[in-house]
Short mmCIF file of C-alpha atoms in Angstrom, two decimals:
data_model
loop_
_atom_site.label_atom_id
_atom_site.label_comp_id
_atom_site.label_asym_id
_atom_site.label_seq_id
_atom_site.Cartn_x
_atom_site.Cartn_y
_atom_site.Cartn_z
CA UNK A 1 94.69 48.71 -11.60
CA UNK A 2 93.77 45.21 -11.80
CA UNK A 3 91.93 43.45 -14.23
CA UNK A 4 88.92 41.16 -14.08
CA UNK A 5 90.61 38.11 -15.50
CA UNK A 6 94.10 38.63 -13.99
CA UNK A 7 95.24 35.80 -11.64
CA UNK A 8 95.81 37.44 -8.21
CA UNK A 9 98.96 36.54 -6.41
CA UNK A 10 100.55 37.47 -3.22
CA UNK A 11 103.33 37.70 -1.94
CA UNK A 12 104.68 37.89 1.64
CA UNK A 13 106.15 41.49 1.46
CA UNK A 14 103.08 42.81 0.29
CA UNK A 15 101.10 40.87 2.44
CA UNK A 16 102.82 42.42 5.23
CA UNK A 17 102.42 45.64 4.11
CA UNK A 18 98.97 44.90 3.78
CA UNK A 19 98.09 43.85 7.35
CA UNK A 20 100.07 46.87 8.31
CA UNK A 21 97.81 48.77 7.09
CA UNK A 22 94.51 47.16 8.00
CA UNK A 23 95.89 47.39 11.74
CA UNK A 24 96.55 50.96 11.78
CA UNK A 25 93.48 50.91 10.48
CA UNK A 26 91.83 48.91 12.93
CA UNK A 27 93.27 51.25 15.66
CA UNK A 28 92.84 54.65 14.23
CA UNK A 29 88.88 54.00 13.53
CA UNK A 30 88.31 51.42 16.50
CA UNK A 31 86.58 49.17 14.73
CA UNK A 32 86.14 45.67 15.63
CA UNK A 33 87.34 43.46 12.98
CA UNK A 34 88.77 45.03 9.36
CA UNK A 35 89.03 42.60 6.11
CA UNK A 36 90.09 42.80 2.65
CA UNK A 37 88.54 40.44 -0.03
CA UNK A 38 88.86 40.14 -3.89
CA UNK A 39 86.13 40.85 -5.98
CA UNK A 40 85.72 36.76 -6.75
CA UNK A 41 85.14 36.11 -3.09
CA UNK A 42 88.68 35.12 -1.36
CA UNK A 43 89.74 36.41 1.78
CA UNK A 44 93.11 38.38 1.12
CA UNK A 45 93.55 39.19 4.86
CA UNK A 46 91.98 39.94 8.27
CA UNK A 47 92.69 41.65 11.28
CA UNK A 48 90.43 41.83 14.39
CA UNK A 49 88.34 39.89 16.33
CA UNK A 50 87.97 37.37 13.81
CA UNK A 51 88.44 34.46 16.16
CA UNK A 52 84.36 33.96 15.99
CA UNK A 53 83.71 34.75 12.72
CA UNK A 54 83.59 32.79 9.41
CA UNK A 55 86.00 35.12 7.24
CA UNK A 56 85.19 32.72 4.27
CA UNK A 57 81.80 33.13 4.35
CA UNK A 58 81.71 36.42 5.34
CA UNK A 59 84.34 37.35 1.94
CA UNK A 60 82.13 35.05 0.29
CA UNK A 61 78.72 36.79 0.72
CA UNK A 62 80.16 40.54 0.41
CA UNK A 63 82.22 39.58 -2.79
CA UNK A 64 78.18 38.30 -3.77
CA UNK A 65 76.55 41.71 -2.36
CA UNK A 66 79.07 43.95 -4.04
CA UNK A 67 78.42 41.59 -7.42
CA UNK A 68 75.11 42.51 -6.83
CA UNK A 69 74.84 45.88 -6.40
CA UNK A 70 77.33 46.80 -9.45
CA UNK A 71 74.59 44.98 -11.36
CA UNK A 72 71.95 47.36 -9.94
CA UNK A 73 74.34 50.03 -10.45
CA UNK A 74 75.03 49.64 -14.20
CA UNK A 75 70.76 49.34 -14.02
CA UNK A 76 70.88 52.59 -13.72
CA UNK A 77 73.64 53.70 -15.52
CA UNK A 78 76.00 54.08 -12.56
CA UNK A 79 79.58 52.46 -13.07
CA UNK A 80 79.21 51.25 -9.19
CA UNK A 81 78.57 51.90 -6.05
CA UNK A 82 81.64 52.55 -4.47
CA UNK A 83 81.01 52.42 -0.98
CA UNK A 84 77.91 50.31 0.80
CA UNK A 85 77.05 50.61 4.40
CA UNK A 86 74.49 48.09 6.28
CA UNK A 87 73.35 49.26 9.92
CA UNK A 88 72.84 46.75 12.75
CA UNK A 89 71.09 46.73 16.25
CA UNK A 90 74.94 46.38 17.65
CA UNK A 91 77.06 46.01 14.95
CA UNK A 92 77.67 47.74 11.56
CA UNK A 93 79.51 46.97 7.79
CA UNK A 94 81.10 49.69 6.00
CA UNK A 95 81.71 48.22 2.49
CA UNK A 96 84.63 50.34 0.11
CA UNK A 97 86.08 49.01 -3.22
CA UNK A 98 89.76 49.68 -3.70
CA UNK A 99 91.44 49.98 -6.97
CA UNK A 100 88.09 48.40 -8.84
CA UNK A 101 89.12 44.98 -7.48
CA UNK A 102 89.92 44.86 -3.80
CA UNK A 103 87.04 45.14 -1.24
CA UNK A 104 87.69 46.77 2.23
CA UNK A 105 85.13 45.77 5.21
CA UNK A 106 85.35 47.14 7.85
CA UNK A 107 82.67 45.95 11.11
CA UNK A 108 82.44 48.30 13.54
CA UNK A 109 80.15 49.23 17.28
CA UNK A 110 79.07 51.85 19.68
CA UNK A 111 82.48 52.75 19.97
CA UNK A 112 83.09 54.33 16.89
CA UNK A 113 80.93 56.37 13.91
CA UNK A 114 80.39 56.03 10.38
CA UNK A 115 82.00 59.34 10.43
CA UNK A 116 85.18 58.05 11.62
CA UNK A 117 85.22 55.07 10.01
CA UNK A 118 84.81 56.98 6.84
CA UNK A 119 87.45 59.13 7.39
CA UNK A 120 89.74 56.69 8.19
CA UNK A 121 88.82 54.15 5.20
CA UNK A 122 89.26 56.60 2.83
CA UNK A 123 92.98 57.97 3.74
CA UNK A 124 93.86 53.69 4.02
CA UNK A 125 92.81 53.25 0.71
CA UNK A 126 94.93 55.21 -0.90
CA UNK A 127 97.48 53.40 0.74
CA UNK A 128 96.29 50.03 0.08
CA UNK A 129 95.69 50.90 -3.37
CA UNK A 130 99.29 51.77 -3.94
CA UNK A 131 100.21 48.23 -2.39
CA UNK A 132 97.88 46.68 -4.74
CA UNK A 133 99.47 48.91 -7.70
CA UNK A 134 102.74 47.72 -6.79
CA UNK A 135 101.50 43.52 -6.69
CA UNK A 136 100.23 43.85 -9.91
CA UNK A 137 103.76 45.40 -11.47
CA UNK A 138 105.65 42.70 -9.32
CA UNK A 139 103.46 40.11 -10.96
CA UNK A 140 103.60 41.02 -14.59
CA UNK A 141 106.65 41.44 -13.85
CA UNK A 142 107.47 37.89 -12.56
CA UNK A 143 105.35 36.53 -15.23
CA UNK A 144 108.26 38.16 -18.18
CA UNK A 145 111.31 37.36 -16.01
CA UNK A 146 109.92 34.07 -14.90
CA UNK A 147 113.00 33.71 -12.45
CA UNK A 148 111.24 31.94 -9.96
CA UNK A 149 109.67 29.17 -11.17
CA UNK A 150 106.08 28.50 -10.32
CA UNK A 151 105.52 26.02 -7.81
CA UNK A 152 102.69 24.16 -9.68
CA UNK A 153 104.79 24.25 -13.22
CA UNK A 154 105.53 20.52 -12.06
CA UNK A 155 102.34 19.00 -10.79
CA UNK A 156 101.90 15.73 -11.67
CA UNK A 157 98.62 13.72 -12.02
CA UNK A 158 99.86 11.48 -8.70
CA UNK A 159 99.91 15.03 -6.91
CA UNK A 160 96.34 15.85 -8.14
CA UNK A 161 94.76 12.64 -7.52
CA UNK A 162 96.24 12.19 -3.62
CA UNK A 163 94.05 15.31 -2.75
CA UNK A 164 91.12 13.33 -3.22
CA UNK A 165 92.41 10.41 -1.15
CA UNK B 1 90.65 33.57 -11.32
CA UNK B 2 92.33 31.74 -8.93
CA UNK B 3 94.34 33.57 -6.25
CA UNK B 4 98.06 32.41 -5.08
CA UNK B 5 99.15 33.31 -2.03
CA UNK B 6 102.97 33.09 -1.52
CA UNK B 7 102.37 34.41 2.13
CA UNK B 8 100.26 31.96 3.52
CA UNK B 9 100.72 29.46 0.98
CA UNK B 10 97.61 29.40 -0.05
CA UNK B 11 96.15 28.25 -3.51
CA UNK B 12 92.45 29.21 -3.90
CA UNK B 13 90.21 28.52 -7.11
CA UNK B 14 86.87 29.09 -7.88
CA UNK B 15 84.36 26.28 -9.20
CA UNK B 16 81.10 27.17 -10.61
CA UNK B 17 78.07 24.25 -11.10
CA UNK B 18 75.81 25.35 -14.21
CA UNK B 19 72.55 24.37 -15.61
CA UNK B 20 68.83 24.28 -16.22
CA UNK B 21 66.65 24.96 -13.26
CA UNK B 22 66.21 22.49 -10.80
CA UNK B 23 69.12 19.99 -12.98
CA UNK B 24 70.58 18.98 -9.54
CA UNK B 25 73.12 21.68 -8.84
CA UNK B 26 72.64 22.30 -5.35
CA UNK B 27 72.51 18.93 -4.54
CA UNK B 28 75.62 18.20 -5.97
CA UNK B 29 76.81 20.52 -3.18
CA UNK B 30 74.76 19.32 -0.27
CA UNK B 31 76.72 15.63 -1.35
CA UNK B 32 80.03 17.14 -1.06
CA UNK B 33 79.20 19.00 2.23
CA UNK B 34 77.74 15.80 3.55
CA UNK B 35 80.43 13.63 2.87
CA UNK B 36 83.21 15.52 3.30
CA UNK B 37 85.20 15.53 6.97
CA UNK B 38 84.64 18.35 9.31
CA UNK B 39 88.10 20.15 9.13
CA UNK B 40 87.99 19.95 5.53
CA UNK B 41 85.05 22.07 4.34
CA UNK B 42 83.56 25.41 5.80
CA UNK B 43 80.20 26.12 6.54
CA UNK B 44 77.90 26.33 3.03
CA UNK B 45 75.69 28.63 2.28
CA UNK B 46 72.48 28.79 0.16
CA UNK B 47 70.72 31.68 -0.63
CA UNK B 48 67.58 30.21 -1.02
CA UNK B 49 64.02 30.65 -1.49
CA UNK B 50 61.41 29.71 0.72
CA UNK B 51 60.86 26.84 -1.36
CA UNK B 52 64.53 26.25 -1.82
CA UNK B 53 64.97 27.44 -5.22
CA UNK B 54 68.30 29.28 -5.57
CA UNK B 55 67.80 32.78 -5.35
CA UNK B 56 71.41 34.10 -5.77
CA UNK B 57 73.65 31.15 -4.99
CA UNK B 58 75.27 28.60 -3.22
CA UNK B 59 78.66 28.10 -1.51
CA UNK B 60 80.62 25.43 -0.12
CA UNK B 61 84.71 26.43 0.36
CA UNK B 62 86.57 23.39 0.63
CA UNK B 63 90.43 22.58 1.67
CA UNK B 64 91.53 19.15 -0.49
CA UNK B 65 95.04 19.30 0.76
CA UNK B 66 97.89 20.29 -0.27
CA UNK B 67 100.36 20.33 -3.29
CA UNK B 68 103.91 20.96 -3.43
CA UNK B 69 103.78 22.81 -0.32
CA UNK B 70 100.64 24.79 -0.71
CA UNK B 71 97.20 24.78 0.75
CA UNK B 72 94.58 23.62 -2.20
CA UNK B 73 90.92 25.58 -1.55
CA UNK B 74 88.52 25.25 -3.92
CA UNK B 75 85.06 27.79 -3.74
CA UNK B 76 82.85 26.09 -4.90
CA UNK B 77 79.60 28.14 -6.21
CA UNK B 78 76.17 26.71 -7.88
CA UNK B 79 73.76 29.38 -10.11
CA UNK B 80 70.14 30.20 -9.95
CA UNK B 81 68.62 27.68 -12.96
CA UNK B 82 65.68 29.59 -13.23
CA UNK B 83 65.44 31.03 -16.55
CA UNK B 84 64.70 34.67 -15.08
CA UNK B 85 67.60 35.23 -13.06
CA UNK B 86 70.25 35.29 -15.41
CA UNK B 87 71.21 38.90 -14.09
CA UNK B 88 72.69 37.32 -11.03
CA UNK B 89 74.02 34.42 -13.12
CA UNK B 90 76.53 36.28 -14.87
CA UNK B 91 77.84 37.83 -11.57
CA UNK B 92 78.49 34.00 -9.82
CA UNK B 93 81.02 33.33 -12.84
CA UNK B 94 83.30 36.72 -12.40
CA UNK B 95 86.57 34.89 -11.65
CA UNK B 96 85.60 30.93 -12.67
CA UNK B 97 88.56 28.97 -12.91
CA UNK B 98 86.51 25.89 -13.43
CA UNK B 99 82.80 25.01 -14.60
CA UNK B 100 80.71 21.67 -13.90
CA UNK B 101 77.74 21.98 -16.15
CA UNK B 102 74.88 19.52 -14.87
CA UNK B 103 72.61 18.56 -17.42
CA UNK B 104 69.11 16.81 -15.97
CA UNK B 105 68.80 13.53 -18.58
CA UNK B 106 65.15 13.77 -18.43
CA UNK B 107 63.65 13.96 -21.99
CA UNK B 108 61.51 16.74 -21.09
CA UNK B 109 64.49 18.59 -20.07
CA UNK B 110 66.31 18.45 -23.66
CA UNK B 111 65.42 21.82 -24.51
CA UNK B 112 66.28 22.99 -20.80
CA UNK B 113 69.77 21.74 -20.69
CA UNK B 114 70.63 23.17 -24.74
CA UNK B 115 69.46 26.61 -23.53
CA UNK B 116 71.36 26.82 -20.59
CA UNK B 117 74.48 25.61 -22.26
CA UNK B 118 74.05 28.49 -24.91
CA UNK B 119 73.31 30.83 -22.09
CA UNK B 120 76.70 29.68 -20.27
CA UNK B 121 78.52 30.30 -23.66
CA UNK B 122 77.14 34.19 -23.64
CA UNK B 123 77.38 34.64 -20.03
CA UNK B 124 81.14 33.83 -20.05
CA UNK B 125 81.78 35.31 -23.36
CA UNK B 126 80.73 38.54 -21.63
CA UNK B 127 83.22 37.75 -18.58
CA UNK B 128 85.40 37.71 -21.10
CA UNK B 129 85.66 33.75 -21.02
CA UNK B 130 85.71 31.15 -23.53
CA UNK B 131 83.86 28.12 -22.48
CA UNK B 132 85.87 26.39 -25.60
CA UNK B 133 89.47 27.44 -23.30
CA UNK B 134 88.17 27.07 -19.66
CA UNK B 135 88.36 23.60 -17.47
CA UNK B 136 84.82 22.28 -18.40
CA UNK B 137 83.40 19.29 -17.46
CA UNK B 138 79.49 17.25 -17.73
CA UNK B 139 77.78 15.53 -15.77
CA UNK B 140 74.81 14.05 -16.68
CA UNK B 141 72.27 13.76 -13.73
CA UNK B 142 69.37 11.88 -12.47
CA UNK B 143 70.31 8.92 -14.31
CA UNK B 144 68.30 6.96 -11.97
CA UNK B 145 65.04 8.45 -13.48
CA UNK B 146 63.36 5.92 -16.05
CA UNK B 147 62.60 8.72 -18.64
CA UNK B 148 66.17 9.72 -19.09
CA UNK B 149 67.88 10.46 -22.43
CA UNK B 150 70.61 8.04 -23.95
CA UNK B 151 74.16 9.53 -22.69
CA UNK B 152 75.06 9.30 -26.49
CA UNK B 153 72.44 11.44 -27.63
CA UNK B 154 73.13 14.18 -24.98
CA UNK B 155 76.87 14.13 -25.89
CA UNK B 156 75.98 14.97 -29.07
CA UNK B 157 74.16 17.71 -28.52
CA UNK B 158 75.46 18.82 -25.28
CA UNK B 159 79.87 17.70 -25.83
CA UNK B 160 80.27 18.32 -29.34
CA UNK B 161 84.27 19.46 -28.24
CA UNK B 162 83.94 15.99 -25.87
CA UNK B 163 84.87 17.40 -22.64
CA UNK B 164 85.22 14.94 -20.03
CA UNK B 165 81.34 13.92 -19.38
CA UNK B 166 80.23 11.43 -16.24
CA UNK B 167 77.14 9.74 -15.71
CA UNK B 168 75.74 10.85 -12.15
CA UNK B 169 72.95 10.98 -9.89
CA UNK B 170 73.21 13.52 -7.33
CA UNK B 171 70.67 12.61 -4.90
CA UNK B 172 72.51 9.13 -4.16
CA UNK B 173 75.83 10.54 -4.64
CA UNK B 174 76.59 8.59 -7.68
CA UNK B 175 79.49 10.53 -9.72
CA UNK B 176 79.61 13.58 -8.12
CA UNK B 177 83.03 13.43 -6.49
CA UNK B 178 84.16 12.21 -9.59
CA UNK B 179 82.71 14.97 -11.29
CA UNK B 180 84.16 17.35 -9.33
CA UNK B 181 87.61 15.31 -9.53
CA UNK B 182 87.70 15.84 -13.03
CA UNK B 183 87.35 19.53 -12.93
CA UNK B 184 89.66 20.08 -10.34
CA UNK B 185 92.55 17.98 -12.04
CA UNK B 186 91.34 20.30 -15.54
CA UNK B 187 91.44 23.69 -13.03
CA UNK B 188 94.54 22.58 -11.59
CA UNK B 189 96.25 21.37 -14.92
CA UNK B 190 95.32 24.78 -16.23
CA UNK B 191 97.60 26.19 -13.58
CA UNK B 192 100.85 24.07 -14.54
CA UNK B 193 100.36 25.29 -17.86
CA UNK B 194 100.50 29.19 -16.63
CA UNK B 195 103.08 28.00 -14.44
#
């Protein structure tokens, strides 16, 4: 599982396996647009009809909500609340938590059910948990080997300065 | 923490603005957004109070550019000031990689600005942060005002490890890109060193 204060890093196999997953997903609960955000707020991924929708807000605000509601849980002496759901006029959010870290959202419509999208969610994150399991060993153990070195290990102040330019 | 993403190359950190209730914080923000060009910032967000007191937070993502090959995004987050919601305080600084705190140089707000700093120490302490380790930066605001403190006698109270401290007034602008300059260059040098 992942820590709080671990530095998250991705990497394009996983990444891949990762969106395979979220568009199976997608499919097999016919939902309308499916994202994955880390507990601090950034977007990890998306799949979807995202085209119209801020995804940085949107991982933003449910990174704040699920902040929010773990502090109401631990109110009352819960360790969280694992899955949230909000209910629209058209549109719905089915909120999970993945490996104590991750967060799944999935929006969904007419066309499908909480039932199914429960169903579904819970058999993808499993998977997605494994994936996440298997980033955090590939990380650590990057970090010991170190045999590819980091791309910022040779920043310079010029570098750092020209993004404010 | 900040998150590196090899597949999109993609560096993202998170920024959070600190301090005493109405110190300035979200207008720090509303500078950035205003100045900044279109393609480079997202929307921001305030959740707000009627009477626009920060009720939860505020967020404004921006893309600087890039760095040896990768996308630089920095979220940046303000805190409710109010004394009372400290709850939702601690949850805005899971994950800092960077903190501005904005200290309002108003004599009346001495006590304001040492009590916020001590709750910023035990708020991170229970993230399991130390505010001595973390990029940390000051900015002392509203210097505009005509009953503000001397900037020596707020570093002494306020810097005692003499972080890097600006002068600033939010409302014209004055220091805030510098201010956040100078935490992104700490946040960023931070990540050369883990490199």
């Amino acid at each position: 599982m992942l820590g709080p204060q671990s530095s998250l890093v991705m990497y394009d196999e996983e990444y891949q396996r990762i969106l395979l997953l979220l568009e199976r997903l997608l499919r097999e609960s016919n939902s309308k647009v499916i994202f994955l955000v880390d507990k601090n707020g950034q977007l990890i991924a998306a799949t979807g009809e995202t085209a119209n929708l801020d995804t940085t807000s949107l991982a933003s605000l449910t990174a704040g909500n699920i902040a929010a509601t773990g502090g109401l849980a631990k109110l009352i002496g819960e360790k969280e609340f694992s899955i949230l759901f909000h209910e629209g006029e058209k549109d719905n959010i089915h909120i999970s938590i993945i490996g104590g870290r991750v967060i799944l959202v999935v929006i969904f419509d007419q066309r499908s059910s909480l039932g199914l999208v429960r169903l579904r969610v819970k058999k993808a994150s499993n998977e997605l948990a494994i994936v996440f399991e298997d980033l955090v060993n590939k990380t650590e153990q990057e970090a010991i080997s170190s045999s590819v070195p980091s791309p910022f290990a040779e920043i310079t102040d010029d570098d750092i300065d020209n993004l404010f330019n | 923490m900040s998150f590196i993403n090899y597949a999109s190359r993609e560096i993202n950190c998170k920024i959070v603005y600190y301090g005493p209730g109405l110190c300035g914080k979200t207008t720090n923000l509303q500078f950035i957004y205003n100045k900044t060009a279109e393609e480079s910032k997202g929307k921001m967000i305030s959740l707000a109070t009627e009477t626009e007191r920060t009720l939860f937070f505020d967020f404004l993502p921006l893309a600087l550019g890039e760095i040896r090959g990768f996308k630089t995004r920095f979220h940046l987050y303000t805190v409710p000031g109010q004394v009372f919601y400290d709850a939702s305080r601690k949850l805005i600084l899971k994950g800092v990689d960077g903190v501005v705190f904005v200290a309002d140089s108003q004599e009346e707000r001495f006590d304001a600005n040492i009590e916020s700093l001590e709750n910023l120490k035990d708020n991170l302490d229970e993230q399991g942060f130390d505010l001595e380790k973390i990029p940390f930066v000051i900015q002392y605001n509203k210097r505009d005002l005509p009953n503000v403190s001397s900037v020596e006698e707020l570093s002494e109270l306020l810097n005692p490890r003499k972080v890097p401290e600006l002068e600033g007034c939010a409302m014209s602008g004055e220091g805030v890109f510098e201010t956040l300059k100078a935490v992104a260059k700490l946040v960023l040098n931070d990540l050369k060193k883990d490199g």
